[in-house]
Short mmCIF file of C-alpha atoms in Angstrom, two decimals:
data_model
loop_
_atom_site.label_atom_id
_atom_site.label_comp_id
_atom_site.label_asym_id
_atom_site.label_seq_id
_atom_site.Cartn_x
_atom_site.Cartn_y
_atom_site.Cartn_z
CA UNK A 1 94.11 88.05 78.95
CA UNK A 2 92.86 91.57 78.29
CA UNK A 3 94.56 94.38 80.14
CA UNK A 4 93.52 97.92 80.96
CA UNK A 5 95.80 100.48 82.58
CA UNK A 6 93.12 103.06 83.31
CA UNK A 7 92.10 103.97 86.84
CA UNK A 8 88.39 103.54 87.52
CA UNK A 9 86.97 105.54 90.41
CA UNK A 10 83.53 104.81 91.80
CA UNK A 11 81.43 107.18 93.83
CA UNK A 12 82.26 109.62 96.63
CA UNK A 13 84.16 108.76 99.79
CA UNK A 14 82.41 106.60 102.31
CA UNK A 15 81.06 108.02 105.56
CA UNK A 16 80.16 106.55 108.91
CA UNK A 17 77.64 103.74 108.45
CA UNK A 18 78.26 103.47 104.71
CA UNK A 19 79.55 100.30 103.03
CA UNK A 20 83.26 99.67 103.45
CA UNK A 21 85.26 100.95 100.47
CA UNK A 22 87.37 98.48 98.50
CA UNK A 23 90.21 99.17 96.06
CA UNK A 24 90.88 96.40 93.51
CA UNK A 25 94.46 96.10 92.24
CA UNK A 26 94.71 93.54 89.42
CA UNK A 27 96.25 93.71 85.95
CA UNK A 28 93.40 91.70 84.40
CA UNK A 29 90.50 93.86 83.26
CA UNK A 30 88.28 90.76 83.34
CA UNK A 31 89.21 89.98 86.96
CA UNK A 32 88.66 93.60 88.00
CA UNK A 33 85.25 93.60 86.35
CA UNK A 34 84.08 90.26 87.75
CA UNK A 35 85.37 90.89 91.27
CA UNK A 36 83.94 94.40 91.16
CA UNK A 37 80.47 93.07 90.35
CA UNK A 38 80.75 90.56 93.18
CA UNK A 39 81.63 93.29 95.65
CA UNK A 40 78.83 95.56 94.47
CA UNK A 41 76.46 92.63 94.96
CA UNK A 42 77.17 92.58 98.71
CA UNK A 43 75.41 94.68 101.35
CA UNK A 44 78.39 95.94 103.28
CA UNK A 45 81.02 96.71 100.63
CA UNK A 46 81.41 98.97 97.63
CA UNK A 47 84.11 99.39 94.99
CA UNK A 48 85.94 102.67 95.53
CA UNK A 49 88.29 102.07 92.61
CA UNK A 50 89.84 99.48 90.33
CA UNK A 51 93.40 99.85 89.02
CA UNK A 52 95.78 97.73 86.98
CA UNK A 53 99.06 98.06 88.84
CA UNK A 54 100.77 99.08 92.07
CA UNK A 55 101.82 102.51 90.83
CA UNK A 56 98.23 103.38 89.96
CA UNK A 57 97.12 102.07 93.35
CA UNK A 58 99.57 104.32 95.19
CA UNK A 59 98.36 107.29 93.16
CA UNK A 60 94.75 106.43 93.96
CA UNK A 61 95.47 106.17 97.67
CA UNK A 62 96.95 109.68 97.77
CA UNK A 63 93.48 111.00 96.94
CA UNK A 64 91.09 108.46 98.43
CA UNK A 65 90.59 106.57 101.67
CA UNK A 66 89.61 102.90 101.57
CA UNK A 67 89.10 100.24 104.20
CA UNK A 68 90.26 97.22 102.16
CA UNK A 69 92.69 96.67 99.29
CA UNK A 70 92.36 93.55 97.12
CA UNK A 71 95.83 92.92 95.73
CA UNK A 72 97.04 90.53 93.03
CA UNK A 73 100.62 89.25 93.29
CA UNK A 74 101.62 88.70 89.68
CA UNK A 75 101.43 92.06 87.89
CA UNK A 76 103.62 93.83 85.33
CA UNK A 77 106.18 96.24 86.71
CA UNK A 78 106.17 96.11 90.50
CA UNK A 79 104.69 92.83 91.77
CA UNK A 80 102.21 92.70 94.62
CA UNK A 81 104.64 91.42 97.26
CA UNK A 82 107.17 94.16 96.50
CA UNK A 83 104.47 96.83 96.57
CA UNK A 84 102.74 95.54 99.71
CA UNK A 85 104.67 97.58 102.34
CA UNK A 86 104.17 100.81 100.37
CA UNK A 87 100.48 100.09 99.87
CA UNK A 88 100.03 99.44 103.58
CA UNK A 89 101.66 102.77 104.37
CA UNK A 90 99.68 104.64 101.73
CA UNK A 91 96.46 102.93 102.82
CA UNK A 92 96.67 104.50 106.30
CA UNK A 93 95.11 101.54 108.09
CA UNK A 94 93.49 99.81 105.11
CA UNK A 95 93.63 96.02 105.32
CA UNK A 96 95.12 94.13 102.40
CA UNK A 97 93.53 90.90 101.14
CA UNK A 98 95.75 89.10 98.66
CA UNK A 99 93.58 87.69 95.85
CA UNK A 100 95.90 85.80 93.53
CA UNK A 101 96.37 82.50 91.75
CA UNK A 102 99.75 82.41 93.55
CA UNK A 103 98.05 82.32 96.97
CA UNK A 104 97.73 78.57 97.17
CA UNK A 105 97.90 76.77 100.51
CA UNK A 106 101.50 76.16 101.44
CA UNK A 107 102.81 78.50 98.75
CA UNK A 108 105.84 80.55 99.74
CA UNK A 109 104.22 83.70 98.36
CA UNK A 110 101.27 83.28 100.72
CA UNK A 111 103.32 83.16 103.91
CA UNK A 112 105.57 85.96 102.63
CA UNK A 113 102.53 88.14 102.03
CA UNK A 114 101.20 87.48 105.54
CA UNK A 115 104.62 88.19 107.05
CA UNK A 116 104.78 91.50 105.17
CA UNK A 117 101.46 92.62 106.62
CA UNK A 118 98.67 91.25 104.42
CA UNK A 119 95.60 90.52 106.54
CA UNK A 120 94.54 87.41 104.64
CA UNK A 121 94.89 85.57 101.32
CA UNK A 122 92.47 84.05 98.85
CA UNK A 123 93.19 81.93 95.78
CA UNK A 124 91.88 83.61 92.63
CA UNK A 125 90.41 81.12 90.16
CA UNK A 126 91.01 81.22 86.43
CA UNK A 127 88.99 83.76 84.47
CA UNK A 128 86.58 81.08 83.28
CA UNK A 129 86.19 79.59 86.77
CA UNK A 130 84.76 82.56 88.68
CA UNK A 131 81.59 81.24 90.21
CA UNK A 132 79.12 81.48 93.03
CA UNK A 133 81.34 79.74 95.57
CA UNK A 134 84.19 82.20 95.02
CA UNK A 135 81.80 85.12 95.50
CA UNK A 136 80.62 83.61 98.80
CA UNK A 137 84.16 83.06 100.06
CA UNK A 138 85.23 86.55 98.99
CA UNK A 139 82.36 88.16 100.89
CA UNK A 140 83.09 85.98 103.92
CA UNK A 141 86.75 87.08 103.93
CA UNK A 142 85.78 90.73 103.57
CA UNK A 143 83.28 90.45 106.43
CA UNK A 144 85.95 88.82 108.57
CA UNK A 145 88.35 91.71 108.02
CA UNK A 146 85.71 94.22 109.07
CA UNK A 147 84.72 92.26 112.20
CA UNK A 148 84.05 94.75 115.02
CA UNK A 149 86.83 95.02 117.54
CA UNK A 150 86.33 93.65 121.00
CA UNK A 151 85.50 95.99 123.85
CA UNK A 152 88.26 98.55 124.14
CA UNK A 153 90.67 98.19 127.04
CA UNK A 154 93.12 100.95 127.97
CA UNK A 155 96.70 100.47 126.82
CA UNK A 156 99.17 100.19 129.66
CA UNK A 157 102.44 102.06 129.08
CA UNK A 158 105.54 99.98 129.66
CA UNK A 159 106.57 102.14 132.61
CA UNK A 160 103.47 101.09 134.58
CA UNK A 161 103.58 97.41 133.69
CA UNK A 162 104.12 95.18 136.74
CA UNK A 163 107.60 93.72 136.58
CA UNK A 164 107.76 90.45 134.72
CA UNK A 165 109.46 87.56 136.47
CA UNK A 166 113.17 87.77 135.72
CA UNK A 167 113.36 83.99 135.71
CA UNK A 168 110.60 83.13 133.22
CA UNK A 169 111.68 80.01 131.44
CA UNK A 170 109.35 79.89 128.45
CA UNK A 171 107.53 82.26 126.09
CA UNK A 172 104.23 81.06 124.58
CA UNK A 173 102.66 83.05 121.75
CA UNK A 174 99.15 82.68 120.33
CA UNK A 175 98.00 84.38 117.11
CA UNK A 176 95.59 84.19 114.19
CA UNK A 177 94.53 86.70 111.52
CA UNK A 178 97.28 89.31 111.22
CA UNK A 179 99.48 87.35 113.57
CA UNK A 180 102.27 86.42 111.16
CA UNK A 181 103.16 90.05 110.50
CA UNK A 182 102.98 90.79 114.23
CA UNK A 183 105.22 87.80 114.93
CA UNK A 184 107.78 89.06 112.43
CA UNK A 185 107.92 92.44 114.18
CA UNK A 186 108.13 90.84 117.62
CA UNK A 187 110.88 88.39 116.74
CA UNK A 188 113.04 91.01 115.06
CA UNK A 189 113.22 92.84 118.40
CA UNK A 190 114.63 89.79 120.21
CA UNK A 191 118.42 89.33 119.93
CA UNK A 192 119.93 86.08 118.70
CA UNK A 193 121.52 85.63 122.13
CA UNK A 194 118.08 85.22 123.78
CA UNK A 195 117.96 81.58 124.88
CA UNK A 196 114.49 81.12 126.39
CA UNK A 197 112.48 78.69 124.22
CA UNK A 198 109.54 80.16 122.31
CA UNK A 199 106.36 78.22 121.50
CA UNK A 200 103.96 79.51 118.84
CA UNK A 201 100.39 78.50 118.08
CA UNK A 202 99.30 80.29 114.90
CA UNK A 203 96.03 79.46 113.16
CA UNK A 204 97.14 78.14 109.77
CA UNK A 205 96.31 75.14 107.57
CA UNK A 206 98.74 72.19 107.84
CA UNK A 207 100.17 72.82 104.37
CA UNK A 208 101.56 76.19 105.47
CA UNK A 209 103.48 74.97 108.48
CA UNK A 210 106.81 73.91 106.99
CA UNK A 211 107.33 77.19 105.19
CA UNK A 212 105.97 79.14 108.17
CA UNK A 213 108.59 77.51 110.41
CA UNK A 214 111.30 78.31 107.88
CA UNK A 215 110.17 81.96 107.82
CA UNK A 216 110.20 82.20 111.62
CA UNK A 217 113.71 80.74 111.72
CA UNK A 218 114.90 83.56 109.50
CA UNK A 219 112.91 86.26 111.30
CA UNK A 220 113.90 85.01 114.76
CA UNK A 221 117.55 84.22 113.92
CA UNK A 222 117.19 80.85 115.64
CA UNK A 223 116.17 77.30 114.72
CA UNK A 224 112.43 76.71 114.35
CA UNK A 225 110.69 73.33 114.20
CA UNK A 226 107.14 72.18 113.56
CA UNK A 227 106.08 70.40 116.75
CA UNK A 228 106.21 66.61 116.84
CA UNK A 229 105.16 64.16 119.57
CA UNK A 230 107.77 63.95 122.38
CA UNK A 231 109.92 66.72 120.86
CA UNK A 232 112.16 68.15 123.58
CA UNK A 233 111.84 71.83 124.42
CA UNK A 234 115.35 73.23 124.16
CA UNK A 235 116.90 76.66 124.79
CA UNK A 236 117.28 79.10 121.91
CA UNK A 237 114.69 77.45 119.67
CA UNK A 238 111.18 78.12 118.37
CA UNK A 239 108.54 75.38 118.12
CA UNK A 240 105.31 75.96 116.17
CA UNK A 241 102.12 73.94 116.52
CA UNK A 242 101.25 71.77 113.52
CA UNK A 243 98.02 72.51 111.73
CA UNK A 244 96.58 69.13 112.68
CA UNK A 245 96.93 69.08 116.49
CA UNK A 246 97.07 71.16 119.64
CA UNK A 247 100.52 71.67 121.14
CA UNK A 248 100.76 70.90 124.86
CA UNK A 249 103.74 70.83 127.23
CA UNK A 250 104.53 67.94 129.59
CA UNK A 251 107.25 67.16 132.11
CA UNK A 252 109.72 64.41 131.32
CA UNK A 253 112.71 62.90 133.08
CA UNK A 254 114.91 65.06 130.86
CA UNK A 255 113.01 68.33 131.28
CA UNK A 256 109.97 69.29 129.21
CA UNK A 257 108.61 68.07 125.89
CA UNK A 258 105.74 68.48 123.43
CA UNK A 259 102.60 66.38 123.45
CA UNK A 260 100.18 66.63 120.53
CA UNK A 261 96.44 66.20 121.13
CA UNK A 262 93.32 66.49 119.00
CA UNK A 263 90.52 67.09 121.50
CA UNK A 264 87.77 69.59 120.68
CA UNK A 265 88.28 73.01 122.27
CA UNK A 266 85.77 75.70 123.17
CA UNK A 267 87.17 78.01 120.50
CA UNK A 268 86.72 75.37 117.80
CA UNK A 269 90.23 76.11 116.53
CA UNK A 270 92.76 73.50 115.44
CA UNK A 271 95.37 74.16 116.66
CA UNK A 272 94.11 76.13 119.65
CA UNK A 273 96.04 78.50 121.89
CA UNK A 274 94.10 77.45 125.00
CA UNK A 275 95.64 73.95 125.43
CA UNK A 276 99.12 75.39 125.00
CA UNK A 277 98.54 78.06 127.65
CA UNK A 278 96.78 75.65 130.03
CA UNK A 279 99.58 73.07 129.90
CA UNK A 280 102.26 75.73 130.31
CA UNK A 281 100.44 77.02 133.40
CA UNK A 282 100.57 73.50 134.86
CA UNK A 283 104.23 72.88 134.03
CA UNK A 284 105.86 76.30 134.37
CA UNK A 285 103.45 78.22 136.60
CA UNK A 286 104.70 81.74 137.33
CA UNK A 287 107.88 81.06 135.34
CA UNK A 288 106.04 81.52 132.03
CA UNK A 289 105.20 84.46 129.81
CA UNK A 290 102.11 84.31 127.58
CA UNK A 291 101.63 86.59 124.57
CA UNK A 292 98.46 87.04 122.49
CA UNK A 293 98.74 88.70 119.08
CA UNK A 294 96.22 89.78 116.43
CA UNK A 295 93.46 87.28 115.74
CA UNK A 296 89.75 86.75 115.41
CA UNK A 297 87.59 85.33 118.17
CA UNK A 298 88.53 84.48 121.76
CA UNK A 299 91.03 81.64 121.42
CA UNK A 300 93.61 81.95 124.19
CA UNK A 301 91.33 83.74 126.63
CA UNK A 302 90.59 80.66 128.76
CA UNK A 303 94.22 79.58 128.73
CA UNK A 304 95.29 83.10 129.67
CA UNK A 305 93.09 82.88 132.77
CA UNK A 306 94.89 79.68 133.78
CA UNK A 307 98.29 81.34 133.30
CA UNK A 308 97.29 84.35 135.39
CA UNK A 309 95.94 82.08 138.14
CA UNK A 310 99.31 80.30 138.14
CA UNK A 311 101.13 83.61 138.64
CA UNK A 312 102.36 84.05 135.06
CA UNK A 313 102.14 87.28 133.07
CA UNK A 314 100.22 87.92 129.86
CA UNK A 315 101.12 90.59 127.30
CA UNK A 316 98.77 91.33 124.37
CA UNK A 317 99.03 93.26 121.13
CA UNK A 318 97.41 96.69 121.11
CA UNK A 319 94.25 97.42 119.15
CA UNK A 320 95.83 99.99 116.85
CA UNK A 321 98.38 97.60 115.37
CA UNK A 322 96.10 94.54 115.23
CA UNK A 323 94.39 93.45 112.04
CA UNK A 324 91.66 91.98 114.26
CA UNK A 325 91.66 92.72 118.00
CA UNK A 326 89.41 89.80 118.93
CA UNK A 327 91.92 87.49 120.64
CA UNK A 328 94.11 90.11 122.35
CA UNK A 329 91.04 92.25 123.06
CA UNK A 330 89.24 89.45 124.85
CA UNK A 331 92.22 88.94 127.17
CA UNK A 332 92.69 92.66 127.80
CA UNK A 333 88.99 93.30 128.38
CA UNK A 334 88.92 90.50 130.98
CA UNK A 335 91.67 92.29 132.92
CA UNK A 336 94.23 89.53 132.35
CA UNK A 337 96.85 91.54 130.46
CA UNK A 338 99.87 92.96 132.25
CA UNK A 339 100.61 95.10 129.18
CA UNK A 340 98.94 96.08 125.90
CA UNK A 341 101.63 97.00 123.39
CA UNK A 342 102.60 96.98 119.69
CA UNK A 343 104.47 93.82 118.59
CA UNK A 344 107.90 95.44 118.41
CA UNK A 345 107.53 96.76 121.96
CA UNK A 346 106.43 93.31 123.13
CA UNK A 347 109.62 91.90 121.62
CA UNK A 348 111.74 94.49 123.39
CA UNK A 349 109.92 93.77 126.65
CA UNK A 350 110.56 90.05 126.27
CA UNK A 351 114.25 90.60 125.50
CA UNK A 352 114.75 93.00 128.41
CA UNK A 353 113.26 90.63 130.98
CA UNK A 354 115.47 87.62 130.36
CA UNK A 355 118.93 87.39 128.86
CA UNK A 356 121.21 84.36 129.07
CA UNK A 357 123.95 84.51 131.70
#
């Protein structure tokens, strides 16, 4: 495969109303050329630069602002996963879309990239397989990352947040695009001694779930399971919804357990946050805490209303730290959020409100 180490810069900096600027980071000169032509063929995006490695990308970002970085994983020198945190910092708010042959569904590299802060991933075809369908999917992913934020709601400082119930007995978290990175920040702020069970509905394909659960177990320093029918909800554990069903909570003679359902939801998501929140409102009432992290659309908004009506509290991720503020923004804009905070602060808030005796 031909390689080119030169930096290619295209055009002046973008201004308000101009196409979003994209930096391509890929060691293949063919891939850079083909992807570049695809981007220039869209209406809302333009190639700001194309570079062959992470070092060149960091140099480029010291001189130019971009909205999106397309990043390959397998590159000579510093690989894409290693470089990702530095590129996010240098990008000053730029969103990173991993475009790599390593980004297959269920691949460890894919979930690692999302946990490190990548906004999304896309499998890059072989050089001879670039075609019309890939161009369509690429543009769709780029459009998704630039989706307008929901109506802005004021952030509520922790000091003015109404006191959470000291006896909440479950934490339920909903997330989508950008949510894995937010989850990693949130969980790191919760000590291993925290014993309240944590349920997570994250929009992911089924093939990702096993590795996703393994990642959360490491990040959360506690066991994490993919939900199964009749699985008991136990202290000190995380349960994640499978990619093939909604995760609901039901009462049993021994406490509470998981029930998996497949009904169609308003959001169209599978799994959906709404059934999880709705069932938790029925079972736990005011003794629950709901959290909505970065994600596209409005999934979780209807369930959040049910939780609030039951006396529970809702905390959502702030706009500034969200990759897409659709899900948390819809809850905040409806006046259902008790607090609007960055993920790490949400984790600290959770930990401070309930510690095991």
